[in-house]
Amino acid sequence: MKVVRTCAEMIEISKFYIKQNLRLGFAPTMGCLHDGHLSLLEHLNRRCDARVASIFVNPKQFCPGEDFERYPRDEERDLKLLKKNCDYVFIPYEKEMYPKGFSTSVEVSGLSDTLCGKKRMGHFKGVTTVVARLFGIVRPTFAAFGQKDYQQFVIIKKMTQDLSFGIQLIMCPTVREKDGLAMSSRNMYLSSEERARALSLRKALLTAKKEIEIGQTKAENLKKTMLKVMNNLGAKAEYAEIVDTENLQTVDPIHGEVLLAVAAYVGKTRLIDNEILRCKEL
Ligand code: AMP
């Protein structure tokens, strides 16, 4: 595995693969890696000739007052984990990604304004800007993202289509701890007591899923159930929504393929989770 620190070197590597008609797979991350991140590389392995992971804690996607400064960083550990799982790891310096005078941003309107976008102003603009920049440098054939950040995936898919990047996106299932908690770099912030309360997000989704299975179709009622479960089990719910998987708009009564999405604070840590369900058509 080769560690690449500059955009110029990454671009040269990418050119080498493109010239030979070889397929590069790409998994962008912010580091503090876990099995969820490694699963993206596993999914790419089946389709690509070589794999690139990037590690960049992107300041543009953190809102004022969020955890940019204290976001967990452990490059040595990340490199050890990646060693057998990818061919290149791109770890650009901030001045490489955003050199003096960098003045472009990429924004997907509509899809970025719902769910997490309502609460984290400018977050998705930061995400699409960095992913567009990374796509331009790495120029992969495939790029893998996790279902855990479903809204992010849908937004990046739209950007990729709208800007004709010609990159095939792969959405990989959420990897969970044994007890069902979605793996996340931010789980590191949780005390053992908070770790137990963090399960309330999963519990809320599974409770709603069960209600749907026995015939509940009213999104409003299901949302109330999810909020109640999270709040009763020690989280501070931020939202619980049921939306169409493509346009992320509320679906009520629920029908077709829907996304159940929740966000909640456990102590100071903001967590998200979701579940995709295929319901009966109206
Ligand atoms: P992050 O480092 O949190 O920005 O995440 C980098 C990529 O890993 C994104 O595509 C995430 O959706 C994905 N990811 C994070 N956690 C998980 C998980 N538990 N399962 C699958 N993918 C994940």
Coordinates of C-alpha atoms and ligand atoms in Angstrom, one line a residue:
M1 CA 0.0 0.0 0.0
K2 CA 1.3 3.4 -1.0
V3 CA 0.7 6.5 1.0
V4 CA 0.0 9.5 -1.2
R5 CA 0.1 13.1 0.3
T6 CA -0.1 15.4 -2.7
C7 CA -2.8 15.9 -5.3
A8 CA -0.2 15.9 -8.1
E9 CA 1.0 12.4 -7.2
M10 CA -2.5 11.1 -6.9
I11 CA -3.4 12.5 -10.3
E12 CA -0.4 10.8 -11.8
I13 CA -1.4 7.5 -10.3
S14 CA -4.9 7.9 -11.6
K15 CA -3.7 8.7 -15.1
F16 CA -1.6 5.5 -15.1
Y17 CA -4.8 3.4 -14.4
I18 CA -7.0 5.4 -16.9
K19 CA -4.4 5.0 -19.7
Q20 CA -4.4 1.2 -19.3
N21 CA -8.1 1.0 -19.1
L22 CA -7.9 -0.3 -15.5
R23 CA -10.6 0.3 -13.0
L24 CA -9.9 2.3 -9.8
G25 CA -12.2 1.9 -6.9
F26 CA -12.4 4.8 -4.4
A27 CA -13.7 5.0 -0.8
P28 CA -13.5 8.6 0.7
T29 CA -13.3 8.7 4.6
M30 CA -12.5 11.0 7.4
G31 CA -10.3 8.4 9.1
C32 CA -10.7 6.8 12.6
L33 CA -11.5 3.7 10.6
H34 CA -13.7 0.8 11.6
D35 CA -15.2 -2.2 9.9
G36 CA -17.9 -0.1 8.2
H37 CA -15.1 1.8 6.3
L38 CA -13.3 -1.5 5.5
S39 CA -16.5 -3.0 4.2
L40 CA -16.5 -0.3 1.5
L41 CA -13.1 -1.5 0.3
E42 CA -14.3 -5.1 0.4
H43 CA -17.2 -4.2 -1.9
L44 CA -14.8 -2.4 -4.3
N45 CA -12.4 -5.3 -4.4
R46 CA -14.9 -7.4 -6.4
R47 CA -15.1 -4.8 -9.1
C48 CA -11.8 -3.0 -9.4
D49 CA -8.2 -3.5 -10.4
A50 CA -6.9 -1.2 -7.6
R51 CA -8.4 0.5 -4.6
V52 CA -7.9 4.0 -3.2
A53 CA -9.0 5.1 0.3
S54 CA -8.8 8.7 1.3
I55 CA -8.5 10.1 4.7
F56 CA -9.3 13.8 5.1
V57 CA -11.2 15.5 8.0
N58 CA -12.9 18.0 5.8
P59 CA -13.3 21.3 7.6
K60 CA -16.0 22.5 5.2
Q61 CA -18.5 19.9 6.3
F62 CA -18.4 20.8 10.0
C63 CA -20.8 23.5 11.1
P64 CA -19.8 26.2 13.6
G65 CA -19.8 24.7 17.1
E66 CA -19.4 21.1 15.8
D67 CA -16.6 18.7 16.6
F68 CA -14.0 19.5 13.9
E69 CA -11.2 20.2 16.3
R70 CA -11.8 17.1 18.5
Y71 CA -12.8 14.7 15.7
P72 CA -10.8 11.5 16.4
R73 CA -7.6 11.2 14.3
D74 CA -5.2 8.3 14.5
E75 CA -3.3 8.0 11.3
E76 CA -0.9 5.3 12.4
R77 CA -3.8 3.0 13.4
D78 CA -5.7 3.8 10.2
L79 CA -2.7 2.9 8.0
K80 CA -2.3 -0.4 9.8
L81 CA -6.0 -1.2 9.2
L82 CA -5.8 -0.2 5.5
K83 CA -2.6 -2.1 4.8
K84 CA -4.2 -5.3 3.5
N85 CA -7.4 -3.6 2.2
C86 CA -6.2 -1.1 -0.4
D87 CA -3.5 -0.2 -2.8
Y88 CA -3.3 3.6 -2.2
V89 CA -4.2 5.8 0.7
F90 CA -4.6 9.4 -0.2
I91 CA -4.0 11.6 2.9
P92 CA -3.9 15.2 1.5
Y93 CA -2.8 18.1 3.6
E94 CA -5.5 20.7 4.0
K95 CA -3.5 23.2 1.9
E96 CA -3.5 20.6 -0.9
M97 CA -7.2 20.1 -0.9
Y98 CA -8.0 23.8 -0.5
P99 CA -5.1 25.8 -1.7
K100 CA -5.0 29.6 -1.3
G101 CA -7.6 31.1 -3.5
F102 CA -9.8 27.9 -3.8
S103 CA -13.2 29.4 -4.3
T104 CA -15.5 26.8 -5.8
S105 CA -18.3 25.0 -4.0
V106 CA -20.8 22.4 -5.2
E107 CA -24.3 22.3 -3.8
V108 CA -27.2 20.0 -4.6
S109 CA -30.3 21.9 -3.7
G110 CA -33.5 20.2 -2.5
L111 CA -32.0 16.9 -1.4
S112 CA -29.6 18.8 0.9
D113 CA -32.3 20.7 2.6
T114 CA -34.2 17.9 4.3
L115 CA -33.4 15.5 7.2
C116 CA -29.9 16.3 8.5
G117 CA -29.6 19.2 6.1
K118 CA -32.3 21.1 8.1
K119 CA -30.2 20.9 11.2
R120 CA -26.7 21.0 9.9
M121 CA -26.7 24.1 7.7
G122 CA -24.0 23.9 5.0
H123 CA -23.0 20.4 6.0
F124 CA -23.9 18.8 2.7
K125 CA -22.4 21.7 0.6
G126 CA -19.1 20.9 2.4
V127 CA -19.5 17.2 1.6
T128 CA -20.4 17.6 -2.1
T129 CA -17.5 20.2 -2.5
V130 CA -14.9 17.8 -1.1
V131 CA -16.3 14.7 -2.9
A132 CA -16.3 16.6 -6.2
R133 CA -12.7 17.7 -5.6
L134 CA -11.7 14.2 -4.6
F135 CA -13.5 12.7 -7.7
G136 CA -11.6 15.1 -9.9
I137 CA -8.3 14.0 -8.4
V138 CA -8.8 10.3 -8.1
R139 CA -11.1 9.9 -11.2
P140 CA -12.3 6.4 -10.1
T141 CA -14.5 4.1 -12.1
F142 CA -16.4 3.1 -8.9
A143 CA -16.9 4.9 -5.6
A144 CA -18.3 3.3 -2.5
F145 CA -20.4 4.9 0.2
G146 CA -22.2 3.6 3.3
Q147 CA -26.0 3.3 3.7
K148 CA -25.5 4.6 7.2
D149 CA -25.2 8.1 5.6
Y150 CA -28.1 7.5 3.2
Q151 CA -28.9 11.1 2.6
Q152 CA -25.2 11.7 1.7
F153 CA -25.3 8.9 -0.8
V154 CA -28.5 10.2 -2.5
I155 CA -27.0 13.7 -2.7
I156 CA -23.6 12.4 -4.1
K157 CA -25.5 10.3 -6.6
K158 CA -27.5 13.3 -7.8
M159 CA -24.3 15.4 -8.1
T160 CA -22.6 12.6 -10.0
Q161 CA -25.5 12.5 -12.5
D162 CA -26.0 16.2 -12.8
L163 CA -22.3 16.9 -13.4
S164 CA -21.8 13.8 -15.6
F165 CA -18.8 12.5 -13.6
G166 CA -19.2 9.1 -15.2
I167 CA -18.5 7.3 -11.9
Q168 CA -20.5 4.3 -10.8
L169 CA -21.6 4.6 -7.2
I170 CA -22.0 1.7 -4.9
M171 CA -24.1 1.9 -1.7
C172 CA -22.8 -0.6 0.9
P173 CA -25.0 -1.9 3.8
T174 CA -24.5 -0.4 7.3
V175 CA -22.1 -2.5 9.3
R176 CA -23.2 -2.8 12.9
E177 CA -21.8 -3.8 16.3
K178 CA -23.1 -7.2 17.6
D179 CA -25.9 -5.5 19.5
G180 CA -27.1 -3.5 16.5
L181 CA -25.4 -0.1 17.0
A182 CA -24.3 1.3 13.6
M183 CA -20.6 1.6 13.6
S184 CA -19.4 5.2 13.5
S185 CA -16.2 7.1 14.3
R186 CA -18.2 9.2 16.7
N187 CA -19.1 6.2 18.8
M188 CA -15.7 6.7 20.4
Y189 CA -17.1 9.8 22.2
L190 CA -19.7 7.7 24.1
S191 CA -19.1 6.7 27.7
S192 CA -20.2 3.1 28.6
E193 CA -23.5 4.4 30.0
E194 CA -24.1 6.5 26.9
R195 CA -23.1 3.5 24.7
A196 CA -26.2 1.7 26.1
R197 CA -28.5 4.6 25.5
A198 CA -27.2 4.9 21.9
L199 CA -29.1 1.7 21.1
S200 CA -32.3 3.7 21.3
L201 CA -31.9 4.8 17.7
R202 CA -31.9 1.2 16.4
K203 CA -34.7 0.3 18.8
A204 CA -36.8 3.1 17.4
L205 CA -36.3 1.9 13.8
L206 CA -37.1 -1.7 14.7
T207 CA -40.2 -0.7 16.6
A208 CA -41.5 1.2 13.7
K209 CA -40.6 -1.6 11.3
K210 CA -42.7 -4.0 13.5
E211 CA -45.6 -1.7 13.5
I212 CA -45.5 -1.4 9.7
E213 CA -45.3 -5.2 9.4
I214 CA -48.6 -5.5 11.4
G215 CA -50.3 -3.0 9.2
Q216 CA -49.6 0.6 10.4
T217 CA -49.3 2.9 7.4
K218 CA -49.7 6.4 9.0
A219 CA -46.3 8.0 8.9
E220 CA -47.3 10.6 11.5
N221 CA -48.0 7.8 14.0
L222 CA -44.8 5.9 13.2
K223 CA -42.8 9.1 13.6
K224 CA -44.3 9.7 17.0
T225 CA -43.5 6.1 18.0
M226 CA -39.8 6.5 16.9
L227 CA -39.4 9.8 18.8
K228 CA -41.0 8.3 21.9
V229 CA -38.7 5.2 21.9
M230 CA -35.6 7.4 21.5
N231 CA -36.6 9.8 24.2
N232 CA -37.7 7.1 26.6
L233 CA -34.5 5.2 26.2
G234 CA -32.3 8.1 27.1
A235 CA -31.5 9.8 23.8
K236 CA -32.6 13.4 22.8
A237 CA -34.3 12.8 19.5
E238 CA -33.5 15.4 16.8
Y239 CA -35.8 13.9 14.2
A240 CA -37.6 10.8 13.0
E241 CA -38.8 10.8 9.4
I242 CA -40.3 8.5 6.8
V243 CA -39.4 9.6 3.3
D244 CA -39.3 8.4 -0.2
T245 CA -35.9 6.7 -0.9
E246 CA -35.3 8.8 -4.0
N247 CA -36.5 12.3 -3.4
L248 CA -36.3 12.2 0.4
Q249 CA -39.8 13.8 0.7
T250 CA -42.3 12.7 3.4
V251 CA -44.5 9.8 2.4
D252 CA -47.8 9.5 4.2
P253 CA -49.5 7.1 4.2
I254 CA -46.4 5.0 3.6
H255 CA -46.1 3.0 0.4
G256 CA -43.4 1.8 -2.0
E257 CA -39.8 1.9 -0.9
V258 CA -39.3 4.2 2.1
L259 CA -36.5 5.3 4.3
L260 CA -37.0 5.4 8.0
A261 CA -34.4 7.9 9.3
V262 CA -33.5 9.0 12.8
A263 CA -31.1 11.4 14.4
A264 CA -30.6 11.9 18.1
Y265 CA -28.1 13.2 20.7
V266 CA -26.8 10.9 23.3
G267 CA -25.1 13.2 25.7
K268 CA -23.1 15.6 23.4
T269 CA -22.8 13.0 20.6
R270 CA -25.0 13.3 17.6
L271 CA -25.9 9.9 16.0
I272 CA -27.9 8.9 13.0
D273 CA -29.3 5.6 11.7
N274 CA -31.8 4.4 9.1
E275 CA -33.6 1.5 7.6
I276 CA -34.9 1.0 4.1
L277 CA -38.3 -0.8 3.8
R278 CA -40.3 -2.0 0.9
C279 CA -44.0 -1.4 1.6
K280 CA -47.1 -2.2 -0.3
E281 CA -48.1 0.2 -3.1
L282 CA -51.3 2.2 -2.5
Ligands
AMP1 P1 -16.9 8.9 7.5 O1 -15.4 8.6 7.7 O2 -17.7 8.9 8.7 O3 -17.0 10.2 6.7 O4 -17.4 7.8 6.5 C1 -16.8 7.5 5.3 C2 -17.6 6.5 4.5 O5 -17.9 5.3 5.3 C3 -19.0 7.0 4.2 O6 -19.4 6.6 2.9 C4 -19.9 6.4 5.3 O7 -21.3 6.2 4.9 C5 -19.2 5.0 5.4 N1 -19.6 4.4 6.7 C6 -19.5 5.0 7.9 N2 -20.0 4.2 8.9 C7 -20.4 3.0 8.2 C8 -21.0 1.8 8.6 N3 -21.3 1.6 9.9 N4 -21.3 0.9 7.7 C9 -21.1 1.2 6.4 N5 -20.5 2.3 5.9 C10 -20.2 3.2 6.8

